[in-house]
mmCIF file of C-alpha atoms and ligand atoms in Angstrom:
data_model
loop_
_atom_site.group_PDB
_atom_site.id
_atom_site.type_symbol
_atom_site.label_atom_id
_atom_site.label_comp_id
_atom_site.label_asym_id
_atom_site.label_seq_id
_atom_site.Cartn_x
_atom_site.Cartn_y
_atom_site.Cartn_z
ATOM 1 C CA UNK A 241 0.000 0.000 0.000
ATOM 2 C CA UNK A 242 1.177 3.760 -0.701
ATOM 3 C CA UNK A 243 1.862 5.940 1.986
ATOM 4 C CA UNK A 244 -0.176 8.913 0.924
ATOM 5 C CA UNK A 245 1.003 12.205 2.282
ATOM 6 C CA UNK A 246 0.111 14.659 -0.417
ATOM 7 C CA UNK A 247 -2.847 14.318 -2.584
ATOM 8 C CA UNK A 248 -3.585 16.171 -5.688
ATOM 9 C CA UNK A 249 -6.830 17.025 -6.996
ATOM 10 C CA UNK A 250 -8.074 18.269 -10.473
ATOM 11 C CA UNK A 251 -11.542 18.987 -13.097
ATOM 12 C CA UNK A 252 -11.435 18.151 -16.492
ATOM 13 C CA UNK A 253 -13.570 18.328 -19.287
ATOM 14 C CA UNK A 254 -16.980 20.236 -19.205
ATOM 15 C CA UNK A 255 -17.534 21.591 -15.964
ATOM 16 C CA UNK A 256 -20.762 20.463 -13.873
ATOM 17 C CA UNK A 257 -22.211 22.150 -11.134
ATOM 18 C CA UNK A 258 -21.450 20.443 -7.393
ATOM 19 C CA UNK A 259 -17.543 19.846 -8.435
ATOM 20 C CA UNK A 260 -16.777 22.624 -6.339
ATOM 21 C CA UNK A 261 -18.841 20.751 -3.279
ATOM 22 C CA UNK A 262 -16.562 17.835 -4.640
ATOM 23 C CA UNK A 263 -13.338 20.026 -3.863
ATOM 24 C CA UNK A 264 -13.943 20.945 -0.792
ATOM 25 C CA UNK A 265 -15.040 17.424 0.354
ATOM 26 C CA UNK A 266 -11.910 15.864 -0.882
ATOM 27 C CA UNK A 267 -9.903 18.961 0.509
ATOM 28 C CA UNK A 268 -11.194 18.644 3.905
ATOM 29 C CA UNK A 269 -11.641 15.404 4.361
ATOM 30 C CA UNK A 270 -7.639 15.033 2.977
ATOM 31 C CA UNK A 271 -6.907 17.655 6.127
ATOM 32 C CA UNK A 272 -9.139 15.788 8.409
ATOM 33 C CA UNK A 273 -6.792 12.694 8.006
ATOM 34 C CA UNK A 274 -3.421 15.005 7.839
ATOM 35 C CA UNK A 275 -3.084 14.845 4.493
ATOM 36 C CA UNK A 276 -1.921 17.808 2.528
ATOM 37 C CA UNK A 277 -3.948 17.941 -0.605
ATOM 38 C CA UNK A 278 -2.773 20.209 -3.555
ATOM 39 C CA UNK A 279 -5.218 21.889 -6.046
ATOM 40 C CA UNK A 280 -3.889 21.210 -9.492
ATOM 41 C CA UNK A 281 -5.393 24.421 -11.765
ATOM 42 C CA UNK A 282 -7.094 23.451 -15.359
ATOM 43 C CA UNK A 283 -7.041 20.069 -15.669
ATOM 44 C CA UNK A 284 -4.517 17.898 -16.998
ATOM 45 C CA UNK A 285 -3.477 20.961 -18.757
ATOM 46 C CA UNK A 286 -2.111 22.811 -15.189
ATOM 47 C CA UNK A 287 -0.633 18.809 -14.042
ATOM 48 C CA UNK A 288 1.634 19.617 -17.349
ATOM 49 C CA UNK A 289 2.164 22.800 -17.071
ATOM 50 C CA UNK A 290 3.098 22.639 -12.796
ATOM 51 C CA UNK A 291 -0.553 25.329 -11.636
ATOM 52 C CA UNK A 292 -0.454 23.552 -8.369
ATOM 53 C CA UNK A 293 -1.301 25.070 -5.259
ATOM 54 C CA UNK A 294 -1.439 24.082 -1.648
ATOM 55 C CA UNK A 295 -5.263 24.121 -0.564
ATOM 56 C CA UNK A 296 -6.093 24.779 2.959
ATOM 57 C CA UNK A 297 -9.878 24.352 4.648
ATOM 58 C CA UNK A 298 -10.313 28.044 4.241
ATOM 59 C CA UNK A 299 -9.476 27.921 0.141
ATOM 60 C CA UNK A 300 -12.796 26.046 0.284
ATOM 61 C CA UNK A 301 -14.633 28.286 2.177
ATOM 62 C CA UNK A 302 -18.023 29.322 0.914
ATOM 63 C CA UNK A 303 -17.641 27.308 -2.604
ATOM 64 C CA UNK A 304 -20.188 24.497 -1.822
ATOM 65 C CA UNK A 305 -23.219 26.612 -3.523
ATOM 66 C CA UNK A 306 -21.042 27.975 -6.447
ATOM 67 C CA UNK A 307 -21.468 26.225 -9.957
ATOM 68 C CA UNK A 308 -18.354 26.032 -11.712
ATOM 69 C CA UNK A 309 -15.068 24.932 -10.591
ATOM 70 C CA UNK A 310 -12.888 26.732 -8.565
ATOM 71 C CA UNK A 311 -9.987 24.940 -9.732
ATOM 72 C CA UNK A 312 -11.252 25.801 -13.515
ATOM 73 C CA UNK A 313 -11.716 22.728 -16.444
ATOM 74 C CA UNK A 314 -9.709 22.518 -19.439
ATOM 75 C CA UNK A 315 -9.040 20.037 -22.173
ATOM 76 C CA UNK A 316 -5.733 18.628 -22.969
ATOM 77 C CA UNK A 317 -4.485 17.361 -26.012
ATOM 78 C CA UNK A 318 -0.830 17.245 -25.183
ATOM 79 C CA UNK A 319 -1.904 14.926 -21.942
ATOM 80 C CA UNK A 320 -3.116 12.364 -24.625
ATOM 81 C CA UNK A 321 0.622 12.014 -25.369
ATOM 82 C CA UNK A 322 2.977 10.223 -23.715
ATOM 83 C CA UNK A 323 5.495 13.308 -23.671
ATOM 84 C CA UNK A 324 3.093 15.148 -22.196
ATOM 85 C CA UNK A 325 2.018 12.842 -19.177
ATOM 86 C CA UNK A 326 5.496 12.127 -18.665
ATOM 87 C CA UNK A 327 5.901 16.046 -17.969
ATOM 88 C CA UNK A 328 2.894 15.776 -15.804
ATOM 89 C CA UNK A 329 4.281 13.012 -13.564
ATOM 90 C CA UNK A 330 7.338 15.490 -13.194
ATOM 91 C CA UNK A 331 4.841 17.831 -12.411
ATOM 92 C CA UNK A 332 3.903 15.402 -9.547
ATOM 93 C CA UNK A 333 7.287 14.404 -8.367
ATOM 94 C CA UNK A 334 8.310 18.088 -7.927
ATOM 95 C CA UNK A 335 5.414 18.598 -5.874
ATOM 96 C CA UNK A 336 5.125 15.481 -3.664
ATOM 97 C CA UNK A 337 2.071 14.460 -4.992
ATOM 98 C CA UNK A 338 1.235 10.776 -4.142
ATOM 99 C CA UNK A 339 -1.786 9.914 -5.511
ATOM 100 C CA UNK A 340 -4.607 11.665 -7.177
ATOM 101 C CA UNK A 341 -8.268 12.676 -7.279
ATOM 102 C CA UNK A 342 -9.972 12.946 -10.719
ATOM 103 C CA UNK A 343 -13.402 15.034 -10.828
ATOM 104 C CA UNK A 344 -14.714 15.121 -14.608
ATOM 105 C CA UNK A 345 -16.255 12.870 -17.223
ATOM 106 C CA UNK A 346 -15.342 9.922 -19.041
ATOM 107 C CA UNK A 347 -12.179 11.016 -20.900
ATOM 108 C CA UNK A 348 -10.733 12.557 -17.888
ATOM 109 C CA UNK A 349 -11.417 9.064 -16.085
ATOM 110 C CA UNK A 350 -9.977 7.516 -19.054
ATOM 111 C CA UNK A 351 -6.902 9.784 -19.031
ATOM 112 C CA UNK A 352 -6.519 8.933 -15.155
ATOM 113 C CA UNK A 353 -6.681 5.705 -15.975
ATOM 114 C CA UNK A 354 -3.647 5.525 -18.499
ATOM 115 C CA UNK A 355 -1.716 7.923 -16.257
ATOM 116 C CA UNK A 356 -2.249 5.904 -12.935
ATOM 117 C CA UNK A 357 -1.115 2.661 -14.939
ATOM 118 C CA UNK A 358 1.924 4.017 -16.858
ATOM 119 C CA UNK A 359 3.570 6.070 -13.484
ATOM 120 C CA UNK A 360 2.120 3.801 -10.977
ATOM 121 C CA UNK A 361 -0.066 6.249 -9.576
ATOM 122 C CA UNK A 362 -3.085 5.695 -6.756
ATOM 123 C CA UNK A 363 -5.841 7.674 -8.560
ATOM 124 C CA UNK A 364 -9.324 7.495 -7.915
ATOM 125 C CA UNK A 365 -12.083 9.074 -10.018
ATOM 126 C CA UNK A 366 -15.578 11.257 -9.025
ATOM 127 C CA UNK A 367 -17.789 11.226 -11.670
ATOM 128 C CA UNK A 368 -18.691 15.109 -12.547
ATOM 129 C CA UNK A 369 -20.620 15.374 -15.575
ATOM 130 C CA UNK A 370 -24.382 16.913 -16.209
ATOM 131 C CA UNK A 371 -24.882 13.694 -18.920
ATOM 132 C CA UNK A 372 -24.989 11.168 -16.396
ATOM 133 C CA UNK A 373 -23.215 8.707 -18.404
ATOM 134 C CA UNK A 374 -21.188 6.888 -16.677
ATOM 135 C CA UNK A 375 -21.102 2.643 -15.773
ATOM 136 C CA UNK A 376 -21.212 1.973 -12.274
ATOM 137 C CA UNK A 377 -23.158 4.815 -11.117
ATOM 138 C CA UNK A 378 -26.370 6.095 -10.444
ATOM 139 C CA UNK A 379 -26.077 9.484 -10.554
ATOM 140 C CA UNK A 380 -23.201 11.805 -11.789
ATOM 141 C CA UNK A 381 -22.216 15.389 -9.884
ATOM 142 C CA UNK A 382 -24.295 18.027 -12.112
ATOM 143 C CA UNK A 383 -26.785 15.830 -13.599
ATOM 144 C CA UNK A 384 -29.842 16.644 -10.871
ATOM 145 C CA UNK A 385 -28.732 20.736 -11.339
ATOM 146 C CA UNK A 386 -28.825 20.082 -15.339
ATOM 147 C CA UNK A 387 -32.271 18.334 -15.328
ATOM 148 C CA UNK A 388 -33.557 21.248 -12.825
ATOM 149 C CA UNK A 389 -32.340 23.747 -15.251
ATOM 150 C CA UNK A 390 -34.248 21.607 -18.303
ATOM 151 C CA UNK A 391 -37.321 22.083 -16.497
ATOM 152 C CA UNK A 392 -37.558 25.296 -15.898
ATOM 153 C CA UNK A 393 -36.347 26.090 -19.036
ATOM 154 C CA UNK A 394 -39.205 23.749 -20.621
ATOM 155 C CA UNK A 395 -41.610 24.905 -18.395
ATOM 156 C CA UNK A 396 -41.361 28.670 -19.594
ATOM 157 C CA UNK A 397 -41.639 27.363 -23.541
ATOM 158 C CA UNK A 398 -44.730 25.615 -22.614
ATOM 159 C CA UNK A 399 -46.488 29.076 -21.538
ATOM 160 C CA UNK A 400 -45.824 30.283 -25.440
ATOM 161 C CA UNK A 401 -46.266 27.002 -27.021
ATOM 162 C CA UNK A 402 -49.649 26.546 -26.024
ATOM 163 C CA UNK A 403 -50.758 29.885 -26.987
ATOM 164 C CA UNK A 404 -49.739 28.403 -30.489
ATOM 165 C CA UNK A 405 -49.827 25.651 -32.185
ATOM 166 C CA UNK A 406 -46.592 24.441 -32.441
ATOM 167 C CA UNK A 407 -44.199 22.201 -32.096
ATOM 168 C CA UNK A 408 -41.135 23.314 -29.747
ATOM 169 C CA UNK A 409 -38.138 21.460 -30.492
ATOM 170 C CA UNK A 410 -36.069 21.733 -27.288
ATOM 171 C CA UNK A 411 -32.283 20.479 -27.852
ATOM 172 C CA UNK A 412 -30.477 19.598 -24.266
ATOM 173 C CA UNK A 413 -27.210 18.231 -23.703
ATOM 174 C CA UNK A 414 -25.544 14.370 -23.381
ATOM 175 C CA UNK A 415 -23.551 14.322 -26.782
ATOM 176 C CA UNK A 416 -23.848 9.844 -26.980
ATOM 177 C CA UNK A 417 -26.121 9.900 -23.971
ATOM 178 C CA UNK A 418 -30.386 10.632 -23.805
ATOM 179 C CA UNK A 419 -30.273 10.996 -19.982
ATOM 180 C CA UNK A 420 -31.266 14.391 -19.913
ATOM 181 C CA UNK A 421 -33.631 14.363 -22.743
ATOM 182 C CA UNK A 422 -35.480 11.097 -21.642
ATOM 183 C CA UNK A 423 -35.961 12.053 -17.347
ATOM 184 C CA UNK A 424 -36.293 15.985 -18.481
ATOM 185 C CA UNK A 425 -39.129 15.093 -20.605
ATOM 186 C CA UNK A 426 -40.919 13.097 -17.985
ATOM 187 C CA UNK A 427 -40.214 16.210 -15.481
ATOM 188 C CA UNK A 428 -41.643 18.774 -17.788
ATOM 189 C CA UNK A 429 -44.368 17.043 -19.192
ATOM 190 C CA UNK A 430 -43.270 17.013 -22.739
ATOM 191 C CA UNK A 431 -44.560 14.958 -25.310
ATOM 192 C CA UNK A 432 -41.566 12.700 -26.460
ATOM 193 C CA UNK A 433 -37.776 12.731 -25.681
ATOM 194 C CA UNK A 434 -35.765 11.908 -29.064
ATOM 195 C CA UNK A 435 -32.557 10.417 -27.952
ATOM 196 C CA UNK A 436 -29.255 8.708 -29.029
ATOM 197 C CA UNK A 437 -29.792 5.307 -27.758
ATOM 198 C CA UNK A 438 -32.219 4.161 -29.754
ATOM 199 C CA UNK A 439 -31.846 6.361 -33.224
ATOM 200 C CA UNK A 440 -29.741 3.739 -34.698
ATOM 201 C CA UNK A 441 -32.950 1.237 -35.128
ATOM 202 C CA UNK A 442 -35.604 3.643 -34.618
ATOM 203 C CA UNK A 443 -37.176 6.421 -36.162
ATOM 204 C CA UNK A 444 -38.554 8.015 -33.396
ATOM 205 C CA UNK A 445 -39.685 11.262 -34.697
ATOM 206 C CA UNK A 446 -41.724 9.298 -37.735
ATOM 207 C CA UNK A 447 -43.348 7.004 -35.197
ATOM 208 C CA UNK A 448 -44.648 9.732 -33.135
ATOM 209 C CA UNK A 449 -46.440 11.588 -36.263
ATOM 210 C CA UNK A 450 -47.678 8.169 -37.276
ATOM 211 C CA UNK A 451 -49.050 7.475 -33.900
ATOM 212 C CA UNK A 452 -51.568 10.448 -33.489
ATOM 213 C CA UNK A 453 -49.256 13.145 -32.322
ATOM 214 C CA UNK A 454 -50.772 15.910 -31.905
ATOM 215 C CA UNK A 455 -54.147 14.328 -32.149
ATOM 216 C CA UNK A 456 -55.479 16.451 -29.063
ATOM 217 C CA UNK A 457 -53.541 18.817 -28.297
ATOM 218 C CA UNK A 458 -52.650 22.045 -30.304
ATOM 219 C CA UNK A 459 -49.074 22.750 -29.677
ATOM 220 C CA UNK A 460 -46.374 19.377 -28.756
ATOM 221 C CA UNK A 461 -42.884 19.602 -26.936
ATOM 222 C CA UNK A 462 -40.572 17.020 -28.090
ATOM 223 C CA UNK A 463 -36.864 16.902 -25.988
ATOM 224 C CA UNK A 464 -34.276 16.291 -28.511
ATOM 225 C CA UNK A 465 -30.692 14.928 -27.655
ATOM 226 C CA UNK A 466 -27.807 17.063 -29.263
ATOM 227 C CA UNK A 467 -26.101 13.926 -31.121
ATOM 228 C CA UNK A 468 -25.402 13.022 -34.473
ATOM 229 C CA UNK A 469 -27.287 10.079 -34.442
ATOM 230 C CA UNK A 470 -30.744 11.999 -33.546
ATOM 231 C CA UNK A 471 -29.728 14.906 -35.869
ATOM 232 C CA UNK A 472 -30.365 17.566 -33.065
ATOM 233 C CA UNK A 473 -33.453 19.823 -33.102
ATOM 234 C CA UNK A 474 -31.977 21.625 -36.446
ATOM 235 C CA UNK A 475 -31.735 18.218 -37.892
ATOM 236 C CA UNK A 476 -35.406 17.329 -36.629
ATOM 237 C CA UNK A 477 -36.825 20.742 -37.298
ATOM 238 C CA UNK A 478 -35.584 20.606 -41.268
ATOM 239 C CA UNK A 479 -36.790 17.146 -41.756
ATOM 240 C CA UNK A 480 -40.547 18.377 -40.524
ATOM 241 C CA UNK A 481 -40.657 21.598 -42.896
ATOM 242 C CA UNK A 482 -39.656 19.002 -45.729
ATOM 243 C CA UNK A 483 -42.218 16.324 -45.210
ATOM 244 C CA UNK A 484 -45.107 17.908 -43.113
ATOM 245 C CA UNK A 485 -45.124 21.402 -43.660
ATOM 246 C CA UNK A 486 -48.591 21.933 -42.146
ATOM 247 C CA UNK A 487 -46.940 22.328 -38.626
ATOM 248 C CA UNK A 488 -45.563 25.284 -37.888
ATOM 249 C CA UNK A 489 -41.886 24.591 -36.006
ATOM 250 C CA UNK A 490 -39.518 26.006 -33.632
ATOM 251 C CA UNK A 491 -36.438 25.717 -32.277
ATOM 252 C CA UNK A 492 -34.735 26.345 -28.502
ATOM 253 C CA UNK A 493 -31.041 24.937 -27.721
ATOM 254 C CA UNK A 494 -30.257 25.228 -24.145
ATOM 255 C CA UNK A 495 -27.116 25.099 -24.583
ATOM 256 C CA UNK A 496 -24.587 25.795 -21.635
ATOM 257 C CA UNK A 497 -27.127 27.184 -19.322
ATOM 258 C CA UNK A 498 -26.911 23.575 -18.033
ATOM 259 C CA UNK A 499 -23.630 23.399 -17.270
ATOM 260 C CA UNK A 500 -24.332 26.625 -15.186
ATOM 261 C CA UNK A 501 -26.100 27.329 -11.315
ATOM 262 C CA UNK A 502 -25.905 26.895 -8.101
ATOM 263 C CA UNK A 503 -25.822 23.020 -7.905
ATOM 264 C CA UNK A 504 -29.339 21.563 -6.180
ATOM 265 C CA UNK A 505 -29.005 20.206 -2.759
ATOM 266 C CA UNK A 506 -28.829 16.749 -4.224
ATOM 267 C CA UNK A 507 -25.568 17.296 -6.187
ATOM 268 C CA UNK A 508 -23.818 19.062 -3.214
ATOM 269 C CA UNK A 509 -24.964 15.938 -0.991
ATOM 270 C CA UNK A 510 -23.663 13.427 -3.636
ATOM 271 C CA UNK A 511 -20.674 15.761 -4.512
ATOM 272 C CA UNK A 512 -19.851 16.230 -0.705
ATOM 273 C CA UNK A 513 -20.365 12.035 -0.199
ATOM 274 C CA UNK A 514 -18.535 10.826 -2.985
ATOM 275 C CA UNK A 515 -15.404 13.464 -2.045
ATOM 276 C CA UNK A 516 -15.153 12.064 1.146
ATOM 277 C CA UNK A 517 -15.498 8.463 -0.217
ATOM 278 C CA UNK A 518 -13.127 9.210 -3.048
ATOM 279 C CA UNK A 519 -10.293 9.975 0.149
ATOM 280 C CA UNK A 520 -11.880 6.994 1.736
ATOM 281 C CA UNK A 521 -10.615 4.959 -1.022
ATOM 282 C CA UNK A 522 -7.078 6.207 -1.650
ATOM 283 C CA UNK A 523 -6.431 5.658 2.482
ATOM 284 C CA UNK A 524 -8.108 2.385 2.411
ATOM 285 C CA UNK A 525 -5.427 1.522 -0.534
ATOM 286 C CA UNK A 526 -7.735 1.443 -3.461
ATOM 287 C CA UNK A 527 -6.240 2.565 -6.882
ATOM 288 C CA UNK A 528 -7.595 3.206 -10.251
ATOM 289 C CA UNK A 529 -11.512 3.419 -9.246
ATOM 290 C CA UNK A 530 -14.102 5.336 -9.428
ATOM 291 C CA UNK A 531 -16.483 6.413 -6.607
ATOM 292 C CA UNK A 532 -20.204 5.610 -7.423
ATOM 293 C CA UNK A 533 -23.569 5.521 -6.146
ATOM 294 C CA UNK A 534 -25.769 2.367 -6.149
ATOM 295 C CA UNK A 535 -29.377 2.296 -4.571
ATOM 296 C CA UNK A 536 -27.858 5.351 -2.118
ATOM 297 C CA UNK A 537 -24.842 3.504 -1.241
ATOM 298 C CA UNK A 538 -21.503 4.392 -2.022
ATOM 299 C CA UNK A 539 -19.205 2.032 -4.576
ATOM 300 C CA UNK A 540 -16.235 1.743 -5.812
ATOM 301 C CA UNK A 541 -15.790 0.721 -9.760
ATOM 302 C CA UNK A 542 -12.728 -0.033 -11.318
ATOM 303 C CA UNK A 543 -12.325 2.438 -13.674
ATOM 304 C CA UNK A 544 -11.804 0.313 -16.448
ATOM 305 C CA UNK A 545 -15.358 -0.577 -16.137
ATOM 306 C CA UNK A 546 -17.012 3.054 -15.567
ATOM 307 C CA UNK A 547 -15.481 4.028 -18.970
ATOM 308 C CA UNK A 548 -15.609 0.783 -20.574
ATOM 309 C CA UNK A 549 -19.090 0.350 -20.924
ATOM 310 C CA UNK A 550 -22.003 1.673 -21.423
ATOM 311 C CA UNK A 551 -24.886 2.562 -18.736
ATOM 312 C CA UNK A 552 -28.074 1.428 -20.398
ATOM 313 C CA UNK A 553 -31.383 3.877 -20.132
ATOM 314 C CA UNK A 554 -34.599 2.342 -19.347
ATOM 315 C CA UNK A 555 -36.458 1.530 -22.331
ATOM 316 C CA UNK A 556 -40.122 1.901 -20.013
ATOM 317 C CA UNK A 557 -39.357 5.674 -19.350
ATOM 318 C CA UNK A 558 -40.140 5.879 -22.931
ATOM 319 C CA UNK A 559 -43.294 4.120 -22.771
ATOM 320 C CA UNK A 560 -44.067 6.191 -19.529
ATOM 321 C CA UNK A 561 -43.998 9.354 -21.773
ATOM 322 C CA UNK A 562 -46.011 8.015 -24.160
ATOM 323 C CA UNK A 563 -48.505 6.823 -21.974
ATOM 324 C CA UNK A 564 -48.712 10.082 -19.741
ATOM 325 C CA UNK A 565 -48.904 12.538 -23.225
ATOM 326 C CA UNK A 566 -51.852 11.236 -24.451
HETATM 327 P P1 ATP B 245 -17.529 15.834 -20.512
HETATM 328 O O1 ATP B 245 -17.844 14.725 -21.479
HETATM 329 O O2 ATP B 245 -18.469 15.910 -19.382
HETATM 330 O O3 ATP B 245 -17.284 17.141 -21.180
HETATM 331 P P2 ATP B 245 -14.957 14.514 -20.301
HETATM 332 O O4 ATP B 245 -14.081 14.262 -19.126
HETATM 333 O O5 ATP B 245 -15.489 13.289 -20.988
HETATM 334 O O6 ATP B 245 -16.112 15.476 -19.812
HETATM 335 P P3 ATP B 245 -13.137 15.045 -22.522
HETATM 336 O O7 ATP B 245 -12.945 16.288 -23.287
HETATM 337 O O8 ATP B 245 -13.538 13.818 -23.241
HETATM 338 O O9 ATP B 245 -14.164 15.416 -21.357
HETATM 339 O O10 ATP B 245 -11.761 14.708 -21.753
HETATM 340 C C1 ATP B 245 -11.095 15.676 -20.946
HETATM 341 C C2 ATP B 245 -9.597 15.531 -21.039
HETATM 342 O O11 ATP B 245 -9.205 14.233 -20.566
HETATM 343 C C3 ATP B 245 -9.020 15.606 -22.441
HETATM 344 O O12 ATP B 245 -8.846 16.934 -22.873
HETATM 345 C C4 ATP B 245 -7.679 14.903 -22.267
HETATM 346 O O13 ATP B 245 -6.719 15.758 -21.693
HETATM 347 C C5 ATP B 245 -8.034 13.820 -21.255
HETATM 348 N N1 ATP B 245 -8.261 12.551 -21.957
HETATM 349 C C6 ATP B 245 -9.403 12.116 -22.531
HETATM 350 N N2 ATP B 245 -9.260 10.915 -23.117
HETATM 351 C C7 ATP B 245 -7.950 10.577 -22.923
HETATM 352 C C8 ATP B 245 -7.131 9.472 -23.287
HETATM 353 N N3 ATP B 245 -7.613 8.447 -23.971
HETATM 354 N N4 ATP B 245 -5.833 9.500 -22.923
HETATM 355 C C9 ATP B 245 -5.316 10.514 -22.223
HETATM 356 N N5 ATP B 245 -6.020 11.593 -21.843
HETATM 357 C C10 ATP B 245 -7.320 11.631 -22.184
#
């Protein structure tokens, strides 16, 4: 087993609201154990470059309701390179950095994982990402804050949609994953959620206009997942003014007002859980996992699983929309 003394924490990738409740639970629960923990700035891209700084329980003062990340998210290309991990492992040497704490989605868990295995480095992962996409978990830090957003968002549409009759695409984010779209359409009431998962074998936007869309109401909100694969609300929106031109379209992309707010009390409870767990782990001698939630209990995943394959949406929540639009 290491003997942990320093430990060094970074985001990476999008940001999600709660990571900062993430930092300060892995900050002061590192302190609470006398452990020195170091705040590595931008991502991989400050491990390369040496942004480290010593974090004390006051640096973490008064961040827990902040969206964001304190410790600010970047994207790295030169860490996908084996020159340029080798410069961050200097990076760690120089600072007595034992092991590390990864907060961010599944390429900055993959990139932890290739790191921890080439330098032989105790890192352990916290899932931070709004798309909720990750094996082995639940939830992920920013997903709850994201959905909350999605509803109020949808919920103001609906007031001008049904003074019209319409139909509102609404485009939300989860690049490969329909998370958001599918449980944000159930929240706001909409009338379908077109997402990733399933575009491959279905065509879910034909089906619903074959099924009696529409048939009693006179204006329809349909979620749409930004992805290739559904062809985003553009995509969807186009392909309506081509072959039914009798309904009258629009278009909303939310964009990265999801990514932003104060995070809801359930990601700062799950964020402030899985930092302490994500400590938990490195002192218990667990390397190269990920801390998860399952039924409200705290897990550990090897991280070769959580970004190895593929968490799987329930195909009923589909059927539940359906049902409940009618
Ligand atoms: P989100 O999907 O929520 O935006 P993410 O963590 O998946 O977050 P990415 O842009 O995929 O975001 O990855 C963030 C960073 O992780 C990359 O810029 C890169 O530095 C590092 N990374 C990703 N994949 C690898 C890999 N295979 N090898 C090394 N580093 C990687």
């Amino acid at each position: 087993m290491h003997n942990i003394s320093c430990i060094g924490i970074l985001t990476s990738g999008g940001d999600s609201p709660g990571m900062n409740a993430a930092i300060r639970a892995v900050a002061r629960t590192a302190i609470f154990n006398g452990i020195a923990v170091k705040g590595i700035m931008r991502g991989y891209k400050g491990l390369i470059a040496g942004e480290v700084r010593l974090l004390t329980t006051r640096d973490v003062s008064n961040i827990i309701q902040q969206g964001g990340t304190m410790l600010k998210s970047a994207r790295s290309e030169e860490f996908r390179t084996a020159e340029g991990r080798q410069r961050a492992a200097e990076t760690m040497r120089r600072e007595g950095i034992d092991a590390l704490v990864v907060i961010g989605g599944d390429g900055s868990l993959s990139g932890a994982r290739i790191f921890a295995a080439e330098y032989d480095i105790p890192a352990v992962g916290i899932p931070g990402t709004i798309d909720n996409d990750l094996y082995g978990t639940d939830m992920t830090i920013g997903y709850d804050t994201a959905l909350n957003t999605i509803v109020e968002a949808v919920d103001k549409i609906r007031d001008t949609a049904s003074s019209h009759e319409r139909i509102f695409f609404v485009e939300v984010m989860g690049r490969d994953a329909g998370f958001l779209a599918l449980y944000g359409a159930v929240a706001s009431g909409a009338e379908a959620a077109i997402i990733p998962e399933i575009a491959a074998e279905t065509d879910q936007f034909g089906e619903l206009l074959t099924t009696g869309f529409r048939s009693t109401k006179n204006s329809s909100i349909v979620l749409v997942a930004e992805s290739e694969l559904t062809g985003g609300a553009i995509g969807l929106a186009e392909r309506v003014r081509r072959e039914y031109p009798q309904y009258d379209v629009r278009v909303t992309i939310l964009g990265h007002i999801q990514r932003g707010g104060s995070p809801t009390a359930a990601d700062r409870i799950l964020a402030s859980r899985m930092g302490e767990a994500a400590v938990n782990a490195l002192l218990e001698g667990q390397r190269n996992v990920m801390v998860g939630i399952a039924d409200d209990r705290l897990v550990y995943v090897p991280l070769v699983k959580a970004i190895g394959k593929s968490k799987l949406i329930d195909h009923n929540v589909l059927e539940t929309i359906k049902i409940l639009s009618i």
